[in-house]
Short mmCIF file of C-alpha atoms in Angstrom, two decimals:
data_model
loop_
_atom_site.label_atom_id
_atom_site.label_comp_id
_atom_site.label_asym_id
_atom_site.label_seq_id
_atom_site.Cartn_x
_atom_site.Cartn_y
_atom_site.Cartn_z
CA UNK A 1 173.02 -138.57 -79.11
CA UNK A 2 171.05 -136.53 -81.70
CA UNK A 3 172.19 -138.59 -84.66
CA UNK A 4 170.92 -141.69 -82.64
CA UNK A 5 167.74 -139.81 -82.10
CA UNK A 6 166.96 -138.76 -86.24
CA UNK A 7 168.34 -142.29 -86.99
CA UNK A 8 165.78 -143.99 -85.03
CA UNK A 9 163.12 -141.53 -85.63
CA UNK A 10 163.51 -142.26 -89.58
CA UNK A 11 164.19 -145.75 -89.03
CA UNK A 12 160.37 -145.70 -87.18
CA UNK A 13 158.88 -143.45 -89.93
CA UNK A 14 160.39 -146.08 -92.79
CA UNK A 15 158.85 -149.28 -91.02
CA UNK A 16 155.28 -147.54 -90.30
CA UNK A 17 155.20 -145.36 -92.78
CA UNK A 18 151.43 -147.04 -94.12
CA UNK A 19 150.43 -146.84 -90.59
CA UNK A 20 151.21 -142.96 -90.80
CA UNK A 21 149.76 -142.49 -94.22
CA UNK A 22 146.28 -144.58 -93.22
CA UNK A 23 146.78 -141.85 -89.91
CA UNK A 24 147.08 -138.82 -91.90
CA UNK A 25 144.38 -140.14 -94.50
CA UNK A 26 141.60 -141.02 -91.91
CA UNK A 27 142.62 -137.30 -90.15
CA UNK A 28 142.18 -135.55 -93.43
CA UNK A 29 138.97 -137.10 -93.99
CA UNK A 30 137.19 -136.22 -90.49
CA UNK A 31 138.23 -132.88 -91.34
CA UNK A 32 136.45 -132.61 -94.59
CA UNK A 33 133.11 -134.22 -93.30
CA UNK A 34 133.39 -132.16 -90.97
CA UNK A 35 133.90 -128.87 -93.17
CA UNK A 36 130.84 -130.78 -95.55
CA UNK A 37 128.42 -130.53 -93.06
CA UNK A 38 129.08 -127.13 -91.59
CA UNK A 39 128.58 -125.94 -95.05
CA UNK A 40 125.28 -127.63 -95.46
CA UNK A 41 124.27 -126.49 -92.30
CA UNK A 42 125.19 -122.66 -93.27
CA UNK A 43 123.64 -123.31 -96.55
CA UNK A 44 120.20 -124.47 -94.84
CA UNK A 45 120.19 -121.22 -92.98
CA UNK A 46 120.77 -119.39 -96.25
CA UNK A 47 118.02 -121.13 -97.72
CA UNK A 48 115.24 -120.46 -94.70
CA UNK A 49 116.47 -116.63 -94.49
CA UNK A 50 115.96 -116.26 -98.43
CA UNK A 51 112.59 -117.61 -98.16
CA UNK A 52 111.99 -115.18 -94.98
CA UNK A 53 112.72 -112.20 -97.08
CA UNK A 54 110.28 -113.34 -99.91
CA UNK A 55 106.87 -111.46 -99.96
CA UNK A 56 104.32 -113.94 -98.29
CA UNK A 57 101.05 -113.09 -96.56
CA UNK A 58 98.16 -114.60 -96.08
CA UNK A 59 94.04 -113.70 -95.71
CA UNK A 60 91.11 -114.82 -93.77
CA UNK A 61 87.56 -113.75 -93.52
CA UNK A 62 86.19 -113.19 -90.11
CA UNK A 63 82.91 -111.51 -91.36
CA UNK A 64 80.92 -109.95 -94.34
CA UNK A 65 77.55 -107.70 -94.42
CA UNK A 66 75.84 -106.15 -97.11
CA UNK A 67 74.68 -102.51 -96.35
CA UNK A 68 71.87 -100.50 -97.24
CA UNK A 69 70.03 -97.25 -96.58
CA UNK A 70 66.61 -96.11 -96.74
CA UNK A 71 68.28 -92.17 -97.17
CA UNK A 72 70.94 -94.14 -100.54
CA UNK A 73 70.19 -96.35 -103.10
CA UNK A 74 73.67 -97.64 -102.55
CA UNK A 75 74.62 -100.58 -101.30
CA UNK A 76 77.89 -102.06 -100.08
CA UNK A 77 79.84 -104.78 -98.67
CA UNK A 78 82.14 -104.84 -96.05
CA UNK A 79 84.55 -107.71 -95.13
CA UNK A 80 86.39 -108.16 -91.34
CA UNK A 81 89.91 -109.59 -92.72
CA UNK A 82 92.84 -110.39 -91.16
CA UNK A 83 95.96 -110.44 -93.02
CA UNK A 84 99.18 -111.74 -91.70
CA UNK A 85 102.70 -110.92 -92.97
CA UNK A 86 104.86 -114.24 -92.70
CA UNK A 87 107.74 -112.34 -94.60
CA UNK A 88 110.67 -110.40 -92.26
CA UNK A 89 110.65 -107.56 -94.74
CA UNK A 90 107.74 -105.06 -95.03
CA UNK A 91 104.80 -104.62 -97.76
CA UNK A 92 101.74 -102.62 -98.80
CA UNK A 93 98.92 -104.39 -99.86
CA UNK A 94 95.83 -103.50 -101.87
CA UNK A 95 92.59 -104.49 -100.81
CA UNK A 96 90.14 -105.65 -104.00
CA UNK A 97 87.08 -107.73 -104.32
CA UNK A 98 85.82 -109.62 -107.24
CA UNK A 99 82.26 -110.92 -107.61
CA UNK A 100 81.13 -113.78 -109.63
CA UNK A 101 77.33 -113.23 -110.44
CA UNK A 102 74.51 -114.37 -113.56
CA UNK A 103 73.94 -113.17 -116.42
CA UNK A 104 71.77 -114.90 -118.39
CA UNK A 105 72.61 -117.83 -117.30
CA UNK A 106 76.67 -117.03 -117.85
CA UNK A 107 79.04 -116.49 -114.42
CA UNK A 108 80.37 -113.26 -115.00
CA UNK A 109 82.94 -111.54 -112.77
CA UNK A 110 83.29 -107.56 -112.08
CA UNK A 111 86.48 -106.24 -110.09
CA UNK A 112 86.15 -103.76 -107.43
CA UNK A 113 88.40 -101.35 -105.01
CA UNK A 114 88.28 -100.82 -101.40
CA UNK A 115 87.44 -97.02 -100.63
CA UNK A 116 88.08 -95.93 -96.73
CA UNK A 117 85.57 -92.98 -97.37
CA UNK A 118 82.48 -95.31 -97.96
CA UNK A 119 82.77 -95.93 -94.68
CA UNK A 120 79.52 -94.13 -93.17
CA UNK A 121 80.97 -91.86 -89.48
CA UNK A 122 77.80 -92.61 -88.11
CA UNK A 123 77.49 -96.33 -88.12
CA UNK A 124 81.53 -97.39 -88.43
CA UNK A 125 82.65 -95.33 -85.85
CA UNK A 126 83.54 -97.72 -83.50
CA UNK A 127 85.03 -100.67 -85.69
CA UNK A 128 88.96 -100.50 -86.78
CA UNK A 129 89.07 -99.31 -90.74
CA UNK A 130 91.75 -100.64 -93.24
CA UNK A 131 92.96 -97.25 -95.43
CA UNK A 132 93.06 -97.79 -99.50
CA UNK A 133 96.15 -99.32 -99.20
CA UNK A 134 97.65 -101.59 -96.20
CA UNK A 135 100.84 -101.30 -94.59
CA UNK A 136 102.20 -104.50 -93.15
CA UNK A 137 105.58 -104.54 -90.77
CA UNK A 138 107.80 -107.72 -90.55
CA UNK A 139 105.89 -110.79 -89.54
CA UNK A 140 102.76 -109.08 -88.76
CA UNK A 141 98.97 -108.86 -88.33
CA UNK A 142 96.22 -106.76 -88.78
CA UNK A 143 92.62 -106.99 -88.08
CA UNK A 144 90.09 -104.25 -90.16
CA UNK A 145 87.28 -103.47 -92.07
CA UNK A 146 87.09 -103.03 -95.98
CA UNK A 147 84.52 -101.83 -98.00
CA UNK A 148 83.50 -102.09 -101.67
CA UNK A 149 80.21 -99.88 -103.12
CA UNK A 150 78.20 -102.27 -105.31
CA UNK A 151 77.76 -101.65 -108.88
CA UNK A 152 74.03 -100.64 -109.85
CA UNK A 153 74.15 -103.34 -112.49
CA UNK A 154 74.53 -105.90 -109.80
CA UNK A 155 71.38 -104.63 -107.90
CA UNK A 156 69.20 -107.66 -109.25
CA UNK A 157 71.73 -110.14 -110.04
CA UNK A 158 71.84 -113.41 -108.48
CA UNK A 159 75.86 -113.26 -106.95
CA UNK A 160 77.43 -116.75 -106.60
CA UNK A 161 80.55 -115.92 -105.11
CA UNK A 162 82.46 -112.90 -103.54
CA UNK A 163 86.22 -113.05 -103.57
CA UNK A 164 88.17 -110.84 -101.50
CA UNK A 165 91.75 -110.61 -103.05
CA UNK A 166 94.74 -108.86 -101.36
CA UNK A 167 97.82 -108.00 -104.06
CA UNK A 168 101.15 -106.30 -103.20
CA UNK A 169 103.26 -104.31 -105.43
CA UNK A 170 105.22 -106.91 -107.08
CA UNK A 171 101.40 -108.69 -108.11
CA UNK A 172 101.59 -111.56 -105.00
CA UNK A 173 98.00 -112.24 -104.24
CA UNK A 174 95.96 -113.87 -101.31
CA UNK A 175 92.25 -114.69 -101.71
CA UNK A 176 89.67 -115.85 -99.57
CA UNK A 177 86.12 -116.55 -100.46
CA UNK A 178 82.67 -116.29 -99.38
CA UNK A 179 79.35 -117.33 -101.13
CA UNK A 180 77.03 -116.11 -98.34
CA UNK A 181 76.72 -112.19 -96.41
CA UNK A 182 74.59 -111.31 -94.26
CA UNK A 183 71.96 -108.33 -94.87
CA UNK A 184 72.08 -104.83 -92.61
CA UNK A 185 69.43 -102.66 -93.61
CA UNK A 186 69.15 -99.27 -91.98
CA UNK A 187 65.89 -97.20 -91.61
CA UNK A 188 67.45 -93.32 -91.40
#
């Protein structure tokens, strides 16, 4: 009864046998589309946590004054920013300001760095300070002050633009512009 079985089971196999092969064929390929697209898929989320890990932040401007005293002849600017870390890794950023101004009748720019200790106890005590440097955690934001001390040769210069830039170690910038500040004078 066995030999009749194998007979007719190879007799069956002989007369479909294209049947079988277009069976196995169409099989095979389901298997491989499927196998494609889980690999795109997994590639796609490669892709998107890649780009996660790369440094990327971003600056606004909520608000900008320029400062003086009647006991200084210094002046400065300070800048409410708000810097958000899109990135899922951590980074220190660097707050600087550049400031396009005339010079006979050229547009000239002169770099500046934030210093925390310009910050005068009596009249910032009660507004959140950014230190020299910034320390952002994974897809974060902060909210702060910065201040810059301006130059004596800018004084009596007409200033066209100020440009608060924020850089990370590995030179990734953010800047965000302003061509008007307000004035604060105080009488002391």
């Amino acid at each position: 009864m066995a030999i009749i079985i194998v007979k007719f089971m190879t007799d069956l196999i002989k007369e479909n046998s294209v049947i079988i092969g277009i069976i196995i064929s169409v099989v095979t390929l389901v298997i491989a589309i499927r196998q494609i697209k889980i690999s795109y898929q997994k590639h796609k989320m490669d892709k998107e946590d890649f780009i996660s890990k790369k440094p990327n932040f971003s600056v606004y401007l909520d608000n900008c004054y320029r400062m003086s005293y009647n006991s200084s002849k210094s002046i400065n600017v300070l800048f409410c920013i708000m810097i958000i870390n899109k990135s899922s890794y951590r980074n220190t950023v660097i707050p600087k300001l550049e400031i396009d101004y005339l010079k006979n009748g050229i547009t000239r720019t002169i770099k500046l760095s934030h210093d925390k200790n310009l910050f005068h106890k009596k009249y910032h005590s009660q507004i959140d300070t950014f230190d020299n440097s910034i320390q952002l955690e994974p897809k974060d934001m902060k909210y702060g002050w910065i201040i810059f001390q301006i130059p004596e040769i800018l004084k009596n210069k007409r200033i066209e633009k100020y440009r608060v830039i924020i850089q990370d170690g590995e030179n990734n910038i953010s800047k965000a512009e302003s061509l008007l500040i307000k004035d604060i004078h105080y009488d002391n």
